[in-house]
mmCIF file of C-alpha atoms in Angstrom:
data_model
loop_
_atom_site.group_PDB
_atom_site.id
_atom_site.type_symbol
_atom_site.label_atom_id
_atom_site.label_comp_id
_atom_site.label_asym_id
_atom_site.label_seq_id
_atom_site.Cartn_x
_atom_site.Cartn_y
_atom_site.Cartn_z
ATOM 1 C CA UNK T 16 69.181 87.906 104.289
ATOM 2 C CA UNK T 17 73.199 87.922 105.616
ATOM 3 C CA UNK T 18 74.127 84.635 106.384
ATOM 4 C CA UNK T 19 75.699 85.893 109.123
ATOM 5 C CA UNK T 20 73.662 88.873 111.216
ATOM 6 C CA UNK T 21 75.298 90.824 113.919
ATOM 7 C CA UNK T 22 73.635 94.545 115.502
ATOM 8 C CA UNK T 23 76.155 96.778 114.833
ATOM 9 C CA UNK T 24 75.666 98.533 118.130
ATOM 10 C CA UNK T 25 77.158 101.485 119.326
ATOM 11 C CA UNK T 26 77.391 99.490 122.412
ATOM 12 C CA UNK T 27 78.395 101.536 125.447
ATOM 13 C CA UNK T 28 79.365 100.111 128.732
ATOM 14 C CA UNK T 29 80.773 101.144 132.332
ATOM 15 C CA UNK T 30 84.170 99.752 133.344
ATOM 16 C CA UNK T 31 83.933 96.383 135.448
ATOM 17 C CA UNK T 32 80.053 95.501 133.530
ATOM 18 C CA UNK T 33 79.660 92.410 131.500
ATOM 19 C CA UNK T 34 79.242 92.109 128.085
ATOM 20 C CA UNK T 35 76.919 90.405 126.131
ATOM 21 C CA UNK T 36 78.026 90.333 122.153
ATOM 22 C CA UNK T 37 75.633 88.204 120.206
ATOM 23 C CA UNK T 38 75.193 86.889 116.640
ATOM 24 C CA UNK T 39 72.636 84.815 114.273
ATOM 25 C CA UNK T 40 73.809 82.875 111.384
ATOM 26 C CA UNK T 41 71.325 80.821 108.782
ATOM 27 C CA UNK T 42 73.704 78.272 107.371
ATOM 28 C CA UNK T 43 72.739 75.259 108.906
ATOM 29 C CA UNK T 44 76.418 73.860 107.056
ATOM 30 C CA UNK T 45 78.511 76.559 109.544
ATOM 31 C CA UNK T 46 80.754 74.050 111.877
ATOM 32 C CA UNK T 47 83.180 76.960 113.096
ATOM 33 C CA UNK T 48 82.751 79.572 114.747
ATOM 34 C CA UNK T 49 85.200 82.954 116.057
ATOM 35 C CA UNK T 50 84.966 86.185 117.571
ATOM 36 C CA UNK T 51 87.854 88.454 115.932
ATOM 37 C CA UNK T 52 88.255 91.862 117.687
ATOM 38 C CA UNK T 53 89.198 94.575 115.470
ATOM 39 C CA UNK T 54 90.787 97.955 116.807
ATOM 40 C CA UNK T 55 90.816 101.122 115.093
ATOM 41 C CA UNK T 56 92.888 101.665 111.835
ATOM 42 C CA UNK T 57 94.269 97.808 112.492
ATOM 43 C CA UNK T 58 93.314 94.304 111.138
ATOM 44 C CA UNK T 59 90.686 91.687 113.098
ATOM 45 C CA UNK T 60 92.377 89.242 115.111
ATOM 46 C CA UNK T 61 91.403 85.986 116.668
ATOM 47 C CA UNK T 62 89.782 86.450 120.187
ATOM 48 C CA UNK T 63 87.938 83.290 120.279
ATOM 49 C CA UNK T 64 87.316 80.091 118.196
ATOM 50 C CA UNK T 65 84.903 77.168 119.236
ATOM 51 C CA UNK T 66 84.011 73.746 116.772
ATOM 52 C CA UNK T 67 80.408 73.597 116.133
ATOM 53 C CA UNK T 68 78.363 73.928 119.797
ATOM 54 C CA UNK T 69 79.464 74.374 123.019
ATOM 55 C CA UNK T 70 81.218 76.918 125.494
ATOM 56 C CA UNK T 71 84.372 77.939 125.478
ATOM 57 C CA UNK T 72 86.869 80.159 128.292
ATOM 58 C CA UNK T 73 89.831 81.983 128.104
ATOM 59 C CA UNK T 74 90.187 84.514 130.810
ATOM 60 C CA UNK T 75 87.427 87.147 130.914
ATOM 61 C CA UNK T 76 86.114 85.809 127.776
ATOM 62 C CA UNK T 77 83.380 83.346 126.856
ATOM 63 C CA UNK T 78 81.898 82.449 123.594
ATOM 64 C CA UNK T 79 78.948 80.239 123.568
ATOM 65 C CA UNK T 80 77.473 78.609 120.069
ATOM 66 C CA UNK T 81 74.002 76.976 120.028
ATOM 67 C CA UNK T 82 73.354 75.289 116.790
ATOM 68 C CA UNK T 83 70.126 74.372 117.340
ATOM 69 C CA UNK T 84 68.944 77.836 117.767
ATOM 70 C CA UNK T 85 71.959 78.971 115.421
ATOM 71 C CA UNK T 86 73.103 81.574 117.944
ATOM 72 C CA UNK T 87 77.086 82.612 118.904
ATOM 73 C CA UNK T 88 77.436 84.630 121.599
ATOM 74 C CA UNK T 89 80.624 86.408 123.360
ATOM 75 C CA UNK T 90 80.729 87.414 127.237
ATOM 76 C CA UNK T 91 82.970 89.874 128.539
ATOM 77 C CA UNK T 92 83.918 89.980 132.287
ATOM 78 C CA UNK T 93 84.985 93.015 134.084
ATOM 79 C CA UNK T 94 84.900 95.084 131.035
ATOM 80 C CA UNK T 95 88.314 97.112 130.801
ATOM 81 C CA UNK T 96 88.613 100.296 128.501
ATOM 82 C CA UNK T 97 91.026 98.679 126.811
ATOM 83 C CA UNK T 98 88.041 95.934 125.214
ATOM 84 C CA UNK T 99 86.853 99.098 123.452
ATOM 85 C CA UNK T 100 86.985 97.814 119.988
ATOM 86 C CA UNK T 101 84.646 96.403 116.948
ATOM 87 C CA UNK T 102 83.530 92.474 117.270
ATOM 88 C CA UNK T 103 83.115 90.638 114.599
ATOM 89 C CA UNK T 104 81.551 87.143 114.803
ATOM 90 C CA UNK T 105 82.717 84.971 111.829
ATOM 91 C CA UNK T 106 81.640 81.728 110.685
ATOM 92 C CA UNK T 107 83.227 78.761 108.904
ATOM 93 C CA UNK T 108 82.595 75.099 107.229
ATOM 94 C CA UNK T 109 84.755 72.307 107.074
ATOM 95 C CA UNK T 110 86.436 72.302 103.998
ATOM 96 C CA UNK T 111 86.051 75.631 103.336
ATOM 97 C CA UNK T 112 89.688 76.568 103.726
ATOM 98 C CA UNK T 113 89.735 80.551 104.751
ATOM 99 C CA UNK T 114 87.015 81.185 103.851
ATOM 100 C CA UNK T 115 84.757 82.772 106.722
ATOM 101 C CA UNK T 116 81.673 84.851 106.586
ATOM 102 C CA UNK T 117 81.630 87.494 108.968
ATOM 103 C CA UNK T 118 78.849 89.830 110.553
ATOM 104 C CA UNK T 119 78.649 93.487 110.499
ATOM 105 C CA UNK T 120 80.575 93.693 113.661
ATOM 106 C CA UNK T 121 79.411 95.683 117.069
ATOM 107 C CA UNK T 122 81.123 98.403 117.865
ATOM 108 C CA UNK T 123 81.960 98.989 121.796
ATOM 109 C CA UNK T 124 83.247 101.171 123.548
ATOM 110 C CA UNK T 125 83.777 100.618 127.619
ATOM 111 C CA UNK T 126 83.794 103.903 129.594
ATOM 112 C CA UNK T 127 86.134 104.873 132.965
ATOM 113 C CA UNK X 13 108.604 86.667 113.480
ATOM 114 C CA UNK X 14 107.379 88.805 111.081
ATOM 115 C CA UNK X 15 103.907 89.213 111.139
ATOM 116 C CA UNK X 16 101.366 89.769 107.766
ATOM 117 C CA UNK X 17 101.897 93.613 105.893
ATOM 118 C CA UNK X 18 100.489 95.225 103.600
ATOM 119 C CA UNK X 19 101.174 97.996 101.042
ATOM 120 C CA UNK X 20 100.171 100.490 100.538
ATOM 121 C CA UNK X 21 98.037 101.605 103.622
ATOM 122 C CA UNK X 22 96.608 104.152 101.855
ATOM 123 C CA UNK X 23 95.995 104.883 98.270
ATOM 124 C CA UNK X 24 93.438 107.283 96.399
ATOM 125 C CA UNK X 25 92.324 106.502 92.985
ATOM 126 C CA UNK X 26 89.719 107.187 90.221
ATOM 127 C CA UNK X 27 87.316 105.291 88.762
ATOM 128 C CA UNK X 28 88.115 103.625 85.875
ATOM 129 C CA UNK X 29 91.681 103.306 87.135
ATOM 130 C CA UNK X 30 93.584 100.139 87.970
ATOM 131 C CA UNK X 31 95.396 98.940 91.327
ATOM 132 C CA UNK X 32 97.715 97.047 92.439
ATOM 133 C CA UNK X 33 97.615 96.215 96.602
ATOM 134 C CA UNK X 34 100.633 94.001 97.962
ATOM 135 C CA UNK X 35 100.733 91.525 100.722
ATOM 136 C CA UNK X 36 103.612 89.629 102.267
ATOM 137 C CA UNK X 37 102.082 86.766 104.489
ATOM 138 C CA UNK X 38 103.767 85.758 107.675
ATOM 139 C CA UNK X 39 106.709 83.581 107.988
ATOM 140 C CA UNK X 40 106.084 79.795 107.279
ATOM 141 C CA UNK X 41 102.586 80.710 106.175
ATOM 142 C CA UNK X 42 101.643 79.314 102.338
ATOM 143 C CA UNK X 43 98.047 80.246 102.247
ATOM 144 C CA UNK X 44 96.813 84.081 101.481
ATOM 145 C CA UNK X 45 93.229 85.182 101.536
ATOM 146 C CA UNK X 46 91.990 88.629 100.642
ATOM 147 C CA UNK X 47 89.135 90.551 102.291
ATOM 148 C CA UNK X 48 87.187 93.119 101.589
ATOM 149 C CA UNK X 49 85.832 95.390 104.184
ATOM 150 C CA UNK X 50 83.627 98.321 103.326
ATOM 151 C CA UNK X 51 82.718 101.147 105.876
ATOM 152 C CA UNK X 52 80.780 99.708 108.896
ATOM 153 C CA UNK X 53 80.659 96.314 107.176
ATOM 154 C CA UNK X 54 82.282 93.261 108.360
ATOM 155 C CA UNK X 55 85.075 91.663 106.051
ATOM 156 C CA UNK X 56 83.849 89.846 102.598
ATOM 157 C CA UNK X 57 85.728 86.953 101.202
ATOM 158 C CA UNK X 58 87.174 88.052 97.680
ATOM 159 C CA UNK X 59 89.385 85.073 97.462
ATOM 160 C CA UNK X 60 92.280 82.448 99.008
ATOM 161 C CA UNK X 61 95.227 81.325 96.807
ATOM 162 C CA UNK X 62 97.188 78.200 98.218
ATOM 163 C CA UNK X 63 100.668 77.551 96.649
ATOM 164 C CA UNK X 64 100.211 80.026 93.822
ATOM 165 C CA UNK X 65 96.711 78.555 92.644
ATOM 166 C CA UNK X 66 93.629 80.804 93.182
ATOM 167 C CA UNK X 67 91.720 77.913 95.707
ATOM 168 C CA UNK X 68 88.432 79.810 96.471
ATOM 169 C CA UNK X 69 86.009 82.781 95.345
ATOM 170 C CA UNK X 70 83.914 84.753 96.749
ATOM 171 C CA UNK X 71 81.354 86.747 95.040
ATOM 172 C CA UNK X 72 83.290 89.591 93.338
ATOM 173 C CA UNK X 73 83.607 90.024 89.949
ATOM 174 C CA UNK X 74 86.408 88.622 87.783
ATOM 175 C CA UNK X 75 87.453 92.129 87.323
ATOM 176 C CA UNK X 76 88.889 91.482 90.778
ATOM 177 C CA UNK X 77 91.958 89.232 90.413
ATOM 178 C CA UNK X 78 95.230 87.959 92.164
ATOM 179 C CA UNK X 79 98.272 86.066 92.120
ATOM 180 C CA UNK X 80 100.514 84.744 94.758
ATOM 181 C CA UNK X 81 104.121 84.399 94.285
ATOM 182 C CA UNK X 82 106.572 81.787 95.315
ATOM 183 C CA UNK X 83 107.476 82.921 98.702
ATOM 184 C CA UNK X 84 104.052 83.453 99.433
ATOM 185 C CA UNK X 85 103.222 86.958 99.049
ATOM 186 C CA UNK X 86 100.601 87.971 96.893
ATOM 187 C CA UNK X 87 99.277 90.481 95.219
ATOM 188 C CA UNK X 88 95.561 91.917 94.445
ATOM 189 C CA UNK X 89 94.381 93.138 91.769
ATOM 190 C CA UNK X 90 91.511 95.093 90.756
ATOM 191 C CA UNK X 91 90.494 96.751 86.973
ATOM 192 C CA UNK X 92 87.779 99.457 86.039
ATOM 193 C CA UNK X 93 87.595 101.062 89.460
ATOM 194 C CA UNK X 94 84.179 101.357 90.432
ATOM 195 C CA UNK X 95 82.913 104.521 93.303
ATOM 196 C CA UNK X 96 81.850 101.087 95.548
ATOM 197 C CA UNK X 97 85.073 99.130 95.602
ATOM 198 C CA UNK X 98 86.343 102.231 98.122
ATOM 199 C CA UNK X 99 87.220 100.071 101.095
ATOM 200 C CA UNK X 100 89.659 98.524 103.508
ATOM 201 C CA UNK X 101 91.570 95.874 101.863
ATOM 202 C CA UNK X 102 93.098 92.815 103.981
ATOM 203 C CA UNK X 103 95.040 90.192 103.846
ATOM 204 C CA UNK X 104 95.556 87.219 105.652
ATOM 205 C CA UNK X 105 97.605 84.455 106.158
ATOM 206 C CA UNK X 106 97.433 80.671 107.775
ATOM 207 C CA UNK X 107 99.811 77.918 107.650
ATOM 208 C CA UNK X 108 97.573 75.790 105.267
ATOM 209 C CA UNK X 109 94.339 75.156 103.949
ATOM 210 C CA UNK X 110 92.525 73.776 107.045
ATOM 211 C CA UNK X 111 90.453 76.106 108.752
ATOM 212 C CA UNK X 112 91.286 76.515 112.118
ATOM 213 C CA UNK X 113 89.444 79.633 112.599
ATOM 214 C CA UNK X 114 92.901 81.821 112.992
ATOM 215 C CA UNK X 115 93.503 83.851 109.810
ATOM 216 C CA UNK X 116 96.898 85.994 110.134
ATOM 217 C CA UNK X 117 95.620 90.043 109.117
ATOM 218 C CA UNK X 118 97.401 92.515 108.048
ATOM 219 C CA UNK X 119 96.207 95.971 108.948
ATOM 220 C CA UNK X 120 95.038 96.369 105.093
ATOM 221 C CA UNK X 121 95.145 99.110 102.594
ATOM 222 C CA UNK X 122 92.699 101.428 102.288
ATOM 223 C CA UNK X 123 91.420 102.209 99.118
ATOM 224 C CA UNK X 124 89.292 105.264 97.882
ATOM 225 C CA UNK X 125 87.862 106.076 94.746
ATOM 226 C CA UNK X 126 86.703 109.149 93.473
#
């Protein structure tokens, strides 16, 4: 079992829906927790970070962690094209320096 | 600022072979981690080096190895190409040790072996 388990998708969305992006992780240990967006031929980069549970906002995103029920989830609002990209829910513990295990990634794409 | 890079960005090799893959991390950053992404797989930790000490290992083989130089850049290394170590390569780069969730990537190098 992954430590970190995300459904690959293809996910495939009209413009202006929300988005529901969700991962499971079984390291009870895990106290951080991101949502990197990776675009074609290009690196992951941050999108969201959140310390252990609780919500977080930043414009038309939200990522939600639930410990107890060890699930991270990412919300999209008014899904542009331009959000068409891989997600890739990571996770972290303290001390751990860079290290971060990562899902498989969802791949979405967000249609006109 | 200049941000992470990476060379080369693509690179075809054979098993058996050696290569080298480069990465200069971003300004004022001392820490470098290395990733390995396969096809439709998220990234896998290989391993961090902090002020030219390897500081963390994933689980990859020692025939994987690395060294990071004193401005920072570092370098990857990897011996006895095997048909399964074709992947994206990346590197990444934070201002320390602590883990703030933000790791610096560089838009790797992709490696294939034949």
């Amino acid at each position: 079992q992954k430590e970190v388990e995300q459904d690959p998708g293809p996910l495939s969305v009209p413009e202006g829906a929300i988005v529901s992006l969700n991962c499971t992780y079984s390291n009870s240990a895990f106290q951080y927790f991101m949502w990197y967006r990776q675009y074609s031929r290009k690196g992951p980069e941050l999108l969201m970070y959140t310390y252990s549970s609780g919500n977080k906002e930043d414009g038309r995103f939200t990522a939600q962690v639930d410990k107890s029920s060890k699930y991270i989830s990412l919300f999209i609002r008014d899904s542009q094209p331009s959000d068409s990209a891989t997600y890739l829910c990571a996770s972290g513990l303290t001390g751990g320096g860079n290290k971060l295990t990562f899902g498989t990634g969802t791949q979405l794409k967000v249609e006109l | 600022e200049t941000g992470v890079t990476q060379s080369p960005t693509h690179l075809i090799k054979t098993r058996g072979q050696q290569v080298t893959l480069r990465c200069s991390s971003q300004s004022g950053h001392n820490t470098v981690s290395w990733y390995q992404q396969a096809l439709g797989q998220g990234p896998q930790f290989i391993f961090q080096y902090y002020r030219e000490e390897e500081n963390g290992r994933g689980n990859f083989p020692p025939r994987f190895s690395g060294l990071q130089f004193p401005n920072y850049s570092s370098e990857l290394n990897v011996n006895a190409l095997e048909l399964d170590d074709s992947a994206l390569y990346l590197c990444a780069s934070t201002p320390g040790l602590v883990v703030t969730g933000e790791l610096f990537f560089g838009e790797g190098s992709r490696l294939t072996v034949l």
